[in-house]
XYZ file of C-alpha atoms in Angstrom:
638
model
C 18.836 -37.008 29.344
C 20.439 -36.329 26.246
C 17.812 -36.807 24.089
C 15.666 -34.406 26.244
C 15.774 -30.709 23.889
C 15.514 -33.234 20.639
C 12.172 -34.753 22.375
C 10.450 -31.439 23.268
C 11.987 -30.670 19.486
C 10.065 -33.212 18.006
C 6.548 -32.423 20.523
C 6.764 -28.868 18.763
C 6.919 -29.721 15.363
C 4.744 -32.779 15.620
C 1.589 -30.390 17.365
C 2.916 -27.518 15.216
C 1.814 -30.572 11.735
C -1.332 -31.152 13.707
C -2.114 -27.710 13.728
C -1.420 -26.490 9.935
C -3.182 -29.722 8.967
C -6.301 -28.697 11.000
C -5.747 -24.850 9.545
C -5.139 -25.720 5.993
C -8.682 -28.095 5.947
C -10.580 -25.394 7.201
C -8.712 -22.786 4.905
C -9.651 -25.280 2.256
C -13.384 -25.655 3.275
C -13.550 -21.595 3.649
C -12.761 -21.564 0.426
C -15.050 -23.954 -1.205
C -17.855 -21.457 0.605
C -16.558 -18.707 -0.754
C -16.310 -19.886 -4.545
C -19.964 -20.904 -3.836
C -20.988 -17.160 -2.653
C -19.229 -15.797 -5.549
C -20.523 -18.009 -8.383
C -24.189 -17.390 -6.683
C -23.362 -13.803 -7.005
C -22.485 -14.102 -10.251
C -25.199 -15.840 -11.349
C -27.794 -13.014 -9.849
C -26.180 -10.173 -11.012
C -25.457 -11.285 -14.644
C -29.560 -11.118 -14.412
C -29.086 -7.534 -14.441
C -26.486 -6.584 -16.548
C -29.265 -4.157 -18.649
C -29.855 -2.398 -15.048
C -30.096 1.968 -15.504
C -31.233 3.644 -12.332
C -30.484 4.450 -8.995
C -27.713 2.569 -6.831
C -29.742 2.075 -3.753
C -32.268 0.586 -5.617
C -29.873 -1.720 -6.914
C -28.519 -2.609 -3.434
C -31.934 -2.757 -2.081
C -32.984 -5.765 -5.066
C -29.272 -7.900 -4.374
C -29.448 -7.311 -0.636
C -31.933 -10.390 0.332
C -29.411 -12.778 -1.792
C -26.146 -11.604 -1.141
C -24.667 -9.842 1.988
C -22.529 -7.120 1.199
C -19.595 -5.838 3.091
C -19.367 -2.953 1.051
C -21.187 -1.996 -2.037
C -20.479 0.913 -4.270
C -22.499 2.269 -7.563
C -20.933 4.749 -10.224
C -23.330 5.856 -12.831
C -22.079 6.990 -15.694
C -24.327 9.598 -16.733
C -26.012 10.747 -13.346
C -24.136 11.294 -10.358
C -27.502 11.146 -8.666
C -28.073 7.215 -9.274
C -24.142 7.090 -7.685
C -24.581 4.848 -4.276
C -21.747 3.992 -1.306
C -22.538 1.457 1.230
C -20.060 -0.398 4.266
C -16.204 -0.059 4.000
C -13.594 -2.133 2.015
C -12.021 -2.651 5.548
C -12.782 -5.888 7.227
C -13.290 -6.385 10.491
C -11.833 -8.626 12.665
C -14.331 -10.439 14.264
C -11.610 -12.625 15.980
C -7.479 -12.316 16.909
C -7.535 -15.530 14.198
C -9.519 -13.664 11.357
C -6.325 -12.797 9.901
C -5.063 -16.444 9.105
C -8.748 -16.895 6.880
C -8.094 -13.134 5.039
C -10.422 -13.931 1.804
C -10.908 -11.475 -1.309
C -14.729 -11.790 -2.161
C -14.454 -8.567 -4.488
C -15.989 -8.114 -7.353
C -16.171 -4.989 -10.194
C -17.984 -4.940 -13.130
C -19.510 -2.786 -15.523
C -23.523 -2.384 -16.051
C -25.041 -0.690 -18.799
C -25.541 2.526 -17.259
C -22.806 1.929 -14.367
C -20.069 0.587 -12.836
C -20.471 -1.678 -9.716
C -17.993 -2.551 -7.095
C -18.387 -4.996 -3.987
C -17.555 -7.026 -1.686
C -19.009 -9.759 -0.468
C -20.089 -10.854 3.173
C -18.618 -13.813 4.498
C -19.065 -13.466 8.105
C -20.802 -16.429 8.990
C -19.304 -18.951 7.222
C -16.237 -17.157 8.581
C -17.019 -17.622 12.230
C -18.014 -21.210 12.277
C -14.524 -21.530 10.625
C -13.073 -19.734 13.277
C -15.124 -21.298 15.736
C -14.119 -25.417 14.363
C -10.555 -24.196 14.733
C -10.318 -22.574 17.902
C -11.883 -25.682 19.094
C -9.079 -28.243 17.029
C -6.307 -25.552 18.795
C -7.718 -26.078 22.132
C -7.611 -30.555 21.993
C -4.482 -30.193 20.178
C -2.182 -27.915 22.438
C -4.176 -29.527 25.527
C -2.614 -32.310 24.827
C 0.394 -30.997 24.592
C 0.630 -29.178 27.371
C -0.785 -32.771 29.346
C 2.425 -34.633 27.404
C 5.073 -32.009 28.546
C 3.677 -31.841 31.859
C 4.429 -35.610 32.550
C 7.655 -35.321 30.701
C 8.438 -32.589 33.458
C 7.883 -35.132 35.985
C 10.107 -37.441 34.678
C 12.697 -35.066 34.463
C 12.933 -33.330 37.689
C 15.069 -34.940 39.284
C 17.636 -33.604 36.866
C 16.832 -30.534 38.613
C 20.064 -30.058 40.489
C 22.336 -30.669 37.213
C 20.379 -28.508 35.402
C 20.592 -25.273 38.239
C 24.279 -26.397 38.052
C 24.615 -25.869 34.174
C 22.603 -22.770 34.342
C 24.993 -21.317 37.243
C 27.639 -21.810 35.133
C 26.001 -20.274 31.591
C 25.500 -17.541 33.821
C 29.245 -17.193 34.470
C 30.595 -17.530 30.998
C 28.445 -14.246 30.540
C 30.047 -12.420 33.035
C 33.912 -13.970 31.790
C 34.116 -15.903 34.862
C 35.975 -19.456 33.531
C 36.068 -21.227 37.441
C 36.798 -24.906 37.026
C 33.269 -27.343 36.623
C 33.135 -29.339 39.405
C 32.335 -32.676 37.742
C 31.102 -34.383 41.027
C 27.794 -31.812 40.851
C 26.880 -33.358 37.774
C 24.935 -36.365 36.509
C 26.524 -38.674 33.992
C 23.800 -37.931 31.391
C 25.493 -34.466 31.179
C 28.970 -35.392 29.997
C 28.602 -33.967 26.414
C 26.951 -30.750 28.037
C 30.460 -30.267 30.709
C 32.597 -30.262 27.862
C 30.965 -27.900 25.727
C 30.886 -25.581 28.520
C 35.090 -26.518 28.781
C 35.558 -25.480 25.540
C 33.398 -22.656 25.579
C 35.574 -21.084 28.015
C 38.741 -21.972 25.976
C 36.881 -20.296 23.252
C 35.282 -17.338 24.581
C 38.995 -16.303 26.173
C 40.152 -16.428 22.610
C 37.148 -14.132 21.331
C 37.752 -11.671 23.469
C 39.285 -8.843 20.959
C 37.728 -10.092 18.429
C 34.636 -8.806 20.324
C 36.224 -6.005 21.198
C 36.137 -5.395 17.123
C 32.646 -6.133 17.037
C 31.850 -3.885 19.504
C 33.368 -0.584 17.572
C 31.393 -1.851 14.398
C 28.038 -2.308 16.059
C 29.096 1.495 17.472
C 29.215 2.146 14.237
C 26.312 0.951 13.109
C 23.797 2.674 15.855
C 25.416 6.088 14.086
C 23.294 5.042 10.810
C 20.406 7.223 9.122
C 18.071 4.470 8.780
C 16.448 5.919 4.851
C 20.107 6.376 3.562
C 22.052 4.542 5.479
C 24.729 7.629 5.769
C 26.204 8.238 8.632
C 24.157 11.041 11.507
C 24.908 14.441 11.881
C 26.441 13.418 15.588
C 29.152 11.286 13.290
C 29.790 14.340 11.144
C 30.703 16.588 13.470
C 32.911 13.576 15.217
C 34.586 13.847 11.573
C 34.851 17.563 11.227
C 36.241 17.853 14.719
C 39.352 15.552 13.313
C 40.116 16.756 9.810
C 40.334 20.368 11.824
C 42.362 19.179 14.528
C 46.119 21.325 14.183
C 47.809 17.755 13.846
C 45.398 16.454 11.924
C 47.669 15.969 8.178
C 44.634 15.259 5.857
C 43.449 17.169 3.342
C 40.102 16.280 0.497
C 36.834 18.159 -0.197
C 33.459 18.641 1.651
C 30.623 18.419 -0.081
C 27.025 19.379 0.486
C 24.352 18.453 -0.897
C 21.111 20.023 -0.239
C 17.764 17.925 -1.541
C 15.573 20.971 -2.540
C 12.415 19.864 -3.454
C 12.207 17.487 -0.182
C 9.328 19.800 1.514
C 7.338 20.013 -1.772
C 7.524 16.527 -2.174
C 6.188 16.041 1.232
C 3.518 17.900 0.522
C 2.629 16.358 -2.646
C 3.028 12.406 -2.540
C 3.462 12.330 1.482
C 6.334 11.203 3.426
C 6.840 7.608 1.828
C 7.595 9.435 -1.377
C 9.881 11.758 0.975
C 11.889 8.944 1.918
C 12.203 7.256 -1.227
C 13.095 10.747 -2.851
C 15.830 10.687 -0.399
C 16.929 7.249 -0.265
C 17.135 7.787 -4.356
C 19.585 10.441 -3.678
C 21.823 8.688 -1.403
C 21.977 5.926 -4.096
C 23.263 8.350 -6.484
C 25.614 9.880 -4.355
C 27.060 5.854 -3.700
C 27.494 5.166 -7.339
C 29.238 8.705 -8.228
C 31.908 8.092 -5.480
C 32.441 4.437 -6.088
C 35.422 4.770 -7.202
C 36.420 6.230 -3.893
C 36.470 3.906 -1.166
C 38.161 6.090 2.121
C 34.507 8.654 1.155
C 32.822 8.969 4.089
C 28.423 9.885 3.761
C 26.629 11.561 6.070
C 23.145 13.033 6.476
C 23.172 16.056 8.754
C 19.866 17.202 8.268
C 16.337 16.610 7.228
C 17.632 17.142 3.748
C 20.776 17.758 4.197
C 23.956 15.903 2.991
C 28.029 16.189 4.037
C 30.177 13.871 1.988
C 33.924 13.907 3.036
C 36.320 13.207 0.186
C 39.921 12.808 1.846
C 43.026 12.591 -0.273
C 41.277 14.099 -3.169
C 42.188 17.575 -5.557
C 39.500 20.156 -6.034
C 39.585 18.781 -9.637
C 38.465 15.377 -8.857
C 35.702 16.869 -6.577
C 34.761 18.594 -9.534
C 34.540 15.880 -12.196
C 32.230 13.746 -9.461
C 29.717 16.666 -8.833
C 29.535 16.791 -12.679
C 28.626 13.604 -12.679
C 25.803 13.731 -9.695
C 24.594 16.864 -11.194
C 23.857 14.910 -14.107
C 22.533 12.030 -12.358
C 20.424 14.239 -10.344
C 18.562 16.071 -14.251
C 18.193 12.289 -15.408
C 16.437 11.420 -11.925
C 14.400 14.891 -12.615
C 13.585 13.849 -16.080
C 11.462 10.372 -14.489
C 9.697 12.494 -11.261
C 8.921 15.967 -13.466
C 10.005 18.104 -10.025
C 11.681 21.355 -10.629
C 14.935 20.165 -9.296
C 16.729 17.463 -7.246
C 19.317 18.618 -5.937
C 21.694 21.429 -5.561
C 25.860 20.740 -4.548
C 28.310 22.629 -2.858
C 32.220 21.551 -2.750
C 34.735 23.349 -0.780
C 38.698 22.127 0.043
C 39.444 21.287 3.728
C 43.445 21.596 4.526
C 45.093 20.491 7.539
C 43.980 23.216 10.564
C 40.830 24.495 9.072
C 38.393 26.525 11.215
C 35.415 24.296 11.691
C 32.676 26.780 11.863
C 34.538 28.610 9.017
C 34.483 25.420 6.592
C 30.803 24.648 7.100
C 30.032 28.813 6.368
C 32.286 28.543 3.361
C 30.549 25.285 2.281
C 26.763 26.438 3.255
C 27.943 29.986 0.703
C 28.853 27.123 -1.803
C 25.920 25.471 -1.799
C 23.152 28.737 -1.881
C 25.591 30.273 -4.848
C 24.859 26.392 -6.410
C 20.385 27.100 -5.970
C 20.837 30.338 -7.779
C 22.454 28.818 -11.097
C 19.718 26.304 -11.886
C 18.372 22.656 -11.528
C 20.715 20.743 -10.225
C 23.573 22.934 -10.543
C 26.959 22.507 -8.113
C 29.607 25.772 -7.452
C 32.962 25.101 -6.075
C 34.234 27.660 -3.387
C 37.666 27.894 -2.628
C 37.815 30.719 -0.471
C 35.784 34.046 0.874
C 37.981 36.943 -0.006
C 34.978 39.349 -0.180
C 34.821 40.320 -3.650
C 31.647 38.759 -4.296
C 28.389 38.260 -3.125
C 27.523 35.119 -1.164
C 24.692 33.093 0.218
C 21.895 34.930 1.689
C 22.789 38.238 -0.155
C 23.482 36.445 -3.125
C 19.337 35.262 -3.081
C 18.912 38.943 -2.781
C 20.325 39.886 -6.416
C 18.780 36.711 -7.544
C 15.077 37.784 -6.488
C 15.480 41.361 -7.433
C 16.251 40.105 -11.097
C 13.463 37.659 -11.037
C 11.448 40.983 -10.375
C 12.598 42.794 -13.027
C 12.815 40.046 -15.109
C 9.429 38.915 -14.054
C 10.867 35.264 -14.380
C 7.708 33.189 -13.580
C 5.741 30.241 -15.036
C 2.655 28.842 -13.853
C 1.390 25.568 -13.215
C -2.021 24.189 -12.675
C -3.506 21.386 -10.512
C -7.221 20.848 -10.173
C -9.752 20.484 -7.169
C -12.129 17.555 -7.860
C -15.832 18.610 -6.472
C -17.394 15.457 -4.799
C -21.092 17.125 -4.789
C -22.978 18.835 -7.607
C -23.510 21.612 -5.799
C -20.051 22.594 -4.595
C -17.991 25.334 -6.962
C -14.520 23.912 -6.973
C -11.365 25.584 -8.452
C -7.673 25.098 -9.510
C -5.019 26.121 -7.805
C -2.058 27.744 -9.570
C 1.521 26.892 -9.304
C 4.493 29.339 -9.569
C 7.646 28.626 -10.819
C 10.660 31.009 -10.641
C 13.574 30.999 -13.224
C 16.584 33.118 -13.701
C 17.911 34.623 -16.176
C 19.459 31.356 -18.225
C 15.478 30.124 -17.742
C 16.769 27.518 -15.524
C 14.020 26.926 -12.630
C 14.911 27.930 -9.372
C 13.972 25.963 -5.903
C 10.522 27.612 -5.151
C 10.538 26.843 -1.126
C 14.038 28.259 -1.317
C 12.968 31.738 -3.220
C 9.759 31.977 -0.763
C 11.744 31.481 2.318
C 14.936 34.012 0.661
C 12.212 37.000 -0.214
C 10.520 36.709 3.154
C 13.770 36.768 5.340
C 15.143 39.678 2.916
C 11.665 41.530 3.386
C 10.667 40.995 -0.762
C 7.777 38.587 -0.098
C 5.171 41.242 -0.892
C 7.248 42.210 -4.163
C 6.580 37.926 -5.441
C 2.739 38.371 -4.157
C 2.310 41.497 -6.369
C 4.414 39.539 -9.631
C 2.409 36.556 -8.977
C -1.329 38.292 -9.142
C -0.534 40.724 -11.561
C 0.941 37.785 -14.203
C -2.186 36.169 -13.114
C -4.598 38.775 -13.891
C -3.001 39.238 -17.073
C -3.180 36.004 -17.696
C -7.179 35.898 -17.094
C -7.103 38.579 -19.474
C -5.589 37.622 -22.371
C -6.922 33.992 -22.236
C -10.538 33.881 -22.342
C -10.645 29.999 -22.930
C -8.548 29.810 -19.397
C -11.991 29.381 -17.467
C -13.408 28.762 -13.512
C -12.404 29.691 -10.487
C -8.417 29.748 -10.189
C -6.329 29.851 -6.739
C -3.712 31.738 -6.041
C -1.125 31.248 -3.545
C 0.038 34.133 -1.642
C 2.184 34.733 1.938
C 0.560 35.658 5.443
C 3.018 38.386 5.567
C 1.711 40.423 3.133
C -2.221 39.168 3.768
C -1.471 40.742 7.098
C 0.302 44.277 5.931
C -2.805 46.350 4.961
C -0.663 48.774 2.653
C -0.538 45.334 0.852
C -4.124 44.790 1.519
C -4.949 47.982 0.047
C -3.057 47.876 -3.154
C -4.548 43.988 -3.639
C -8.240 45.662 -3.275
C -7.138 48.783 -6.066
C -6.004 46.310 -8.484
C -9.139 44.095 -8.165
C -11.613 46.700 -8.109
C -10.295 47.871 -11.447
C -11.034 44.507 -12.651
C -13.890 43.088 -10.565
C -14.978 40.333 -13.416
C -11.612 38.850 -13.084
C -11.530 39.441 -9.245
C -14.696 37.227 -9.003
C -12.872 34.284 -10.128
C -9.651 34.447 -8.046
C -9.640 32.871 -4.627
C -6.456 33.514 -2.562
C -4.871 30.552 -0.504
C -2.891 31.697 2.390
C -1.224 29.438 5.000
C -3.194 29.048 8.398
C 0.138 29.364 10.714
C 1.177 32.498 9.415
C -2.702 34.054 9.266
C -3.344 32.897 13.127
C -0.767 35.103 14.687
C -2.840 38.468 14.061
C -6.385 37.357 13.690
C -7.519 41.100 13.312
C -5.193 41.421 10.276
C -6.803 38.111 8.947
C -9.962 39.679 9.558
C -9.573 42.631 7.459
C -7.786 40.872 4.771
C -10.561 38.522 3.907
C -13.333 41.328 4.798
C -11.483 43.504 2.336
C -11.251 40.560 -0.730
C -14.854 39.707 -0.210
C -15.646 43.292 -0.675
C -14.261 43.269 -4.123
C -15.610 39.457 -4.985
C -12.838 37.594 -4.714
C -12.586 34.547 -2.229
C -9.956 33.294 0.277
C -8.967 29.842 1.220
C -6.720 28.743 3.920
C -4.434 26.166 3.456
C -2.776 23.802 5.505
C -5.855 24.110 7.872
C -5.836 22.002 11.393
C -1.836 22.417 11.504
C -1.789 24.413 14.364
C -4.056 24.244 17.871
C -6.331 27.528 17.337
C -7.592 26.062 14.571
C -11.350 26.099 15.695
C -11.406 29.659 17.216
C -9.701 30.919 13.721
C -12.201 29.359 11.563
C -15.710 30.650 14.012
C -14.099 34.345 13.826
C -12.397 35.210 10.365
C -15.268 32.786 8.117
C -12.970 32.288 4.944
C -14.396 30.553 2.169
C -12.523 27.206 1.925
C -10.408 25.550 4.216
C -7.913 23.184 2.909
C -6.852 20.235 5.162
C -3.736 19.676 5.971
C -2.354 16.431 4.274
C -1.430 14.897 7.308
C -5.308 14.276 7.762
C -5.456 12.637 4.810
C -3.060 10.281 5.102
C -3.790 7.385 6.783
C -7.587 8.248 7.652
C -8.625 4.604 5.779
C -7.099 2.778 9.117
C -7.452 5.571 11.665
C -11.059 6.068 13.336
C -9.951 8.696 15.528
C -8.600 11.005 12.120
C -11.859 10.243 10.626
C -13.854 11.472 13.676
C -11.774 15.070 13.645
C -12.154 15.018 10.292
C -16.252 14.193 9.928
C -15.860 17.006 13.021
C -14.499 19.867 10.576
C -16.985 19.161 8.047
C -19.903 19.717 10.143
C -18.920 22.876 12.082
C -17.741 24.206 8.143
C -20.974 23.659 6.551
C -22.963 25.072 9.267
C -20.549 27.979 8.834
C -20.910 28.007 4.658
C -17.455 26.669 4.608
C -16.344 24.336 1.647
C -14.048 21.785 2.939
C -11.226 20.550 0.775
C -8.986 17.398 1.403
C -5.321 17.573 0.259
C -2.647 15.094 -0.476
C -5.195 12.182 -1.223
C -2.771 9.489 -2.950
C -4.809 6.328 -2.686
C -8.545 5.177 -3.710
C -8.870 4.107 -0.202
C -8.537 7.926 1.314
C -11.066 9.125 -1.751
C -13.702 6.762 -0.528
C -13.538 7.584 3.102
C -13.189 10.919 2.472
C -16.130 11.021 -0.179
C -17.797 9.083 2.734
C -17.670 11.738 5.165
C -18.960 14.304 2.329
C -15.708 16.131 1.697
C -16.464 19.114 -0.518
C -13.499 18.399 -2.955
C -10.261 16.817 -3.329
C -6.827 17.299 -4.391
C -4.050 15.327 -4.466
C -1.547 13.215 -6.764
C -4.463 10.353 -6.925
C -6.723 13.178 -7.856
C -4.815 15.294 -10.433
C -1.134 15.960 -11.080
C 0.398 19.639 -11.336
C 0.855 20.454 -14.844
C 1.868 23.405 -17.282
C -0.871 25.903 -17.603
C -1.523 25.623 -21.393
C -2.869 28.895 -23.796
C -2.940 28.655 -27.240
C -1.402 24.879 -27.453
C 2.226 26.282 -25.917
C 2.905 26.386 -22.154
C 2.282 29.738 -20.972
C 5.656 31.520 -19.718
C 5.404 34.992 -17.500
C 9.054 36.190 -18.896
């Protein structure tokens, strides 16, 4: 039949109009219900707009009236009156609850208060859902009752149809046999001869597909946050312009995004990936102008742009231009960098492993000259220091220099009785004050054995600092490496300079990673036996990272664990985070052990995590890193 796919066409849509009708009337009576709960909720709590005291209470008066999904009191003067009850997240009480989603919140402000809530709907919901379940069920029924007999009318077609189907099956394996015309019914004329000249056409598609196929190739090469090219594709590329017959010449380019880990850490991996997708978009619009550029990314954050047919002077005048891209882009996110650029020349028979060591030198010279800086290469002839050695003079006139600044971002208690702190920030600059990448100079001083010389720079500047500024007040963190937490010459000196000043020792807590502390739990041991000795605190950072976590935390007893962000993030939809998590709270408090959450960038991770009675919090949502101020001027350790 040729009207047949139109028909079962027109059964669809038709059941498909029966169904949004019969959705959108119960949608629309939902609604009428829930403007009624809200104006009755209105009108009761207006009635108390004069309320002062205690949340519960509060909740306890509205309850009879007005179900509450969640409910949520803030006084303004005493925490104490503060109430939390039930979840902003709704729960499905049905696979259709989604199609009814309704937003029955409501915030206001009391005299002595703020109150949030949301209402409870779940009644009115479910005879909704109920009435329409039942309207799907008559509707579809007969539906399914209509196509059944329309089968029956049709099966006799059967035989054409297997026929067609055969040969559909054959025109996607290239086979173009002739149709046998005798096999078919008359209805299916028009169906024969758009197989006939679907054969015709297919043969004539054939390298155009073959085209299609090398793009598509192509395509499943593709870094799916910048849409560069893969490292796999890179090396495809390097392999070729290093190849002895190979006749083009350009410039590499990497481009290493420095602050990628710490803005991990920080704002979480969304921000990650839009920190890097921002990057790629800059690197598009500076090489515009160059079409035959080819992008790649060829490592977490990582970036190899190939530039053939180019001078070392054009490569030049477009890092200029991304380097200033890159300060503008630094200007918005107030990071100490974005990026750093390397550029080398590539000529016809270069050495690949060669080019990418004379490019990597490039690109390590480019971190030591400042934000955003780039350094052409042209060449190692020896002369002068490179890379990794080059970090080494850099760090040993940091020392001298003592080329610090510190930042400052706070810990928010969520009890009264919980002493929280803020943690301090380091920044390293050279000797043109122009801030250096501080994962790079941490990483560079512990691989070149100087990680205990930046410990000792940091805590004496920050001793100092306690000193001279008596309005600088609380308990301040200080972040410090597990290697020299573990050396006990280290140990020592930390305990001589703190018993000399054991007022300012009572105030400083020292965070130290919980990878690097678990590998010698003896060390650990003494280090924190050693600081509590002398008053001061530890905390360990980055806490539930690694799979010993429970066995460190019974034996070495540190003060405050920090979580590790990835605990953080996400906990508002995941019930099996929130159980580890309520889990580490327990065993800590039983142990005397404040609990801090880090990395909390959204209300809904506060309120769970103020939910499970988290000790503090700390996090972008919570506070932002900023200069530590003395005096009304930023105060710089130079």
């Amino acid at each position: 039949m040729p009207t047949s796919k139109f028909f079962q066409l027109f059964l669809i849509l038709l059941f498909s109009a029966l169904t949004f009708l019969s959705y959108q009337n119960e949608k629309r009576n939902l609604d009428t219900k829930n403007a009624s709960l809200l104006k009755q909720y209105a009108e009761i709590i207006n009635k108390e707009k004069q309320w002062q005291g205690s949340g519960e209470s509060l909740y306890k008066q509205l309850q009879p009236a007005v179900g509450f999904q969640f409910f949520q009191y803030i006084d303004s003067n005493d925490s104490g009156n503060n109430f939390t009850r039930g979840t902003l997240q709704t729960n499905n009480i049905s696979p259709l609850s989604p199609l009814f989603i309704t937003d029955l919140a409501d915030t206001r402000s009391l005299l002595a208060g703020r109150l949030q809530v949301k209402l409870s709907n779940k009644s009115a919901l479910s005879q909704t859902i109920t009435r329409f379940e039942y309207h799907l069920m008559i509707i579809w029924s007969s539906f399914l009752l209509i196509s059944f007999i329309y089968f029956l009318f049709t099966a006799r077609q059967k035989s054409s149809i297997k026929y067609i189907a055969n040969k559909i099956e054959d025109l996607g394996n290239l086979s173009f046999d002739a149709i046998e015309h005798s096999k078919i019914k008359r209805e299916y004329n028009v169906v024969i001869q758009s197989l006939e000249n679907s054969q015709q056409t297919l043969k004539a598609k054939l390298n155009e597909l073959q085209a299609v196929n090398e793009q598509l190739t192509k395509t499943a090469f593709q870094d799916p946050i910048t849409g560069f090219g893969t490292r796999a594709r890179f090396t495809e590329k390097l392999e070729q312009i290093c190849r002895p017959q190979h006749k083009e010449v350009g410039v590499l380019f990497i481009i290493k995004a420095t602050e990628l880990g710490t803005i991990n850490q920080m704002v979480g991996r969304e921000g990650g990936d839009d920190y890097l997708a921002r990057i790629a978009n800059e690197i598009r619009a500076a090489f515009k102008s160059k079409p035959q550029t080819l992008c790649f990314r060829i490592s977490t954050a990582d970036f190899a742009i190939v530039l053939p047919d180019a001078n070392l002077k054009q490569g030049v005048a477009i890092a200029s231009v991304l380097s200033t891209t890159f300060s503008e882009y630094q200007q918005q996110v107030g990071t100490a960098s974005i990026a750093h650029i390397g550029l080398v020349p590539y000529l016809q028979d270069s050495d690949p492993v060669s080019l990418m060591t004379l490019a990597d030198t490039a690109v390590s010279i480019a971190q030591t000259l400042g934000p955003n800086s780039y350094h052409l290469q042209e060449e190692l002839t020896g002369d002068e220091l490179f890379g990794e050695s080059r970090w080494k003079v850099a760090i040993t006139e940091l020392l001298r220099r003592r080329s610090i600044k510190f930042y400052v971002q706070a810990i928010r208690p969520c009890r009264n009785d919980v002493e929280s702190y803020k943690e301090l920030l380091t920044r390293f600059y050279n000797s043109e004050g122009k801030v250096f990448p501080t994962t790079t100079v941490i990483a560079m001083a512990e691989r070149h054995g100087m990680s205990g010389e930046i410990d000792k720079l940091v805590i004496l500047n920050a001793i100092r600092l306690l000193i001279e500024s008596p309005k600088i007040t609380g308990l301040i963190g200080i972040n410090i490496s597990a290697a020299s937490a573990s050396n006990r010459t280290f140990v020592s000196w930390m305990k001589n300079i703190l018993q000399q000043q054991r007022h300012i020792a009572a105030r400083l807590i020292f965070e130290v990673n919980e990878s690097g502390m678990q590998t010698n739990l003896s060390a650990t041991y003494h280090f924190i036996n050693e600081l509590h000795s002398v008053g001061s605190r530890v905390s360990i950072e980055r806490f539930g990272h690694g799979f010993t976590s429970f066995k460190f935390f019974k034996e070495v007893r540190p003060d405050f664990i920090k979580l590790d962000h990835s605990y953080t993030q996400g906990i508002s939809t995941d019930p099996q985070n929130r159980f580890f998590v309520k889990m580490i709270i327990d065993i800590a408090r039983k142990l005397g052990i404040r609990v801090i959450a880090t990395g909390v960038e959204k209300q809904e991770d506060k309120i769970i995590m103020e939910q499970l009675l988290i000790d503090g919090l700390q996090g972008y949502y919570i506070a932002k890193p900023t200069p530590l101020i003395q005096g009304g001027k930023s105060e710089a350790m130079a």
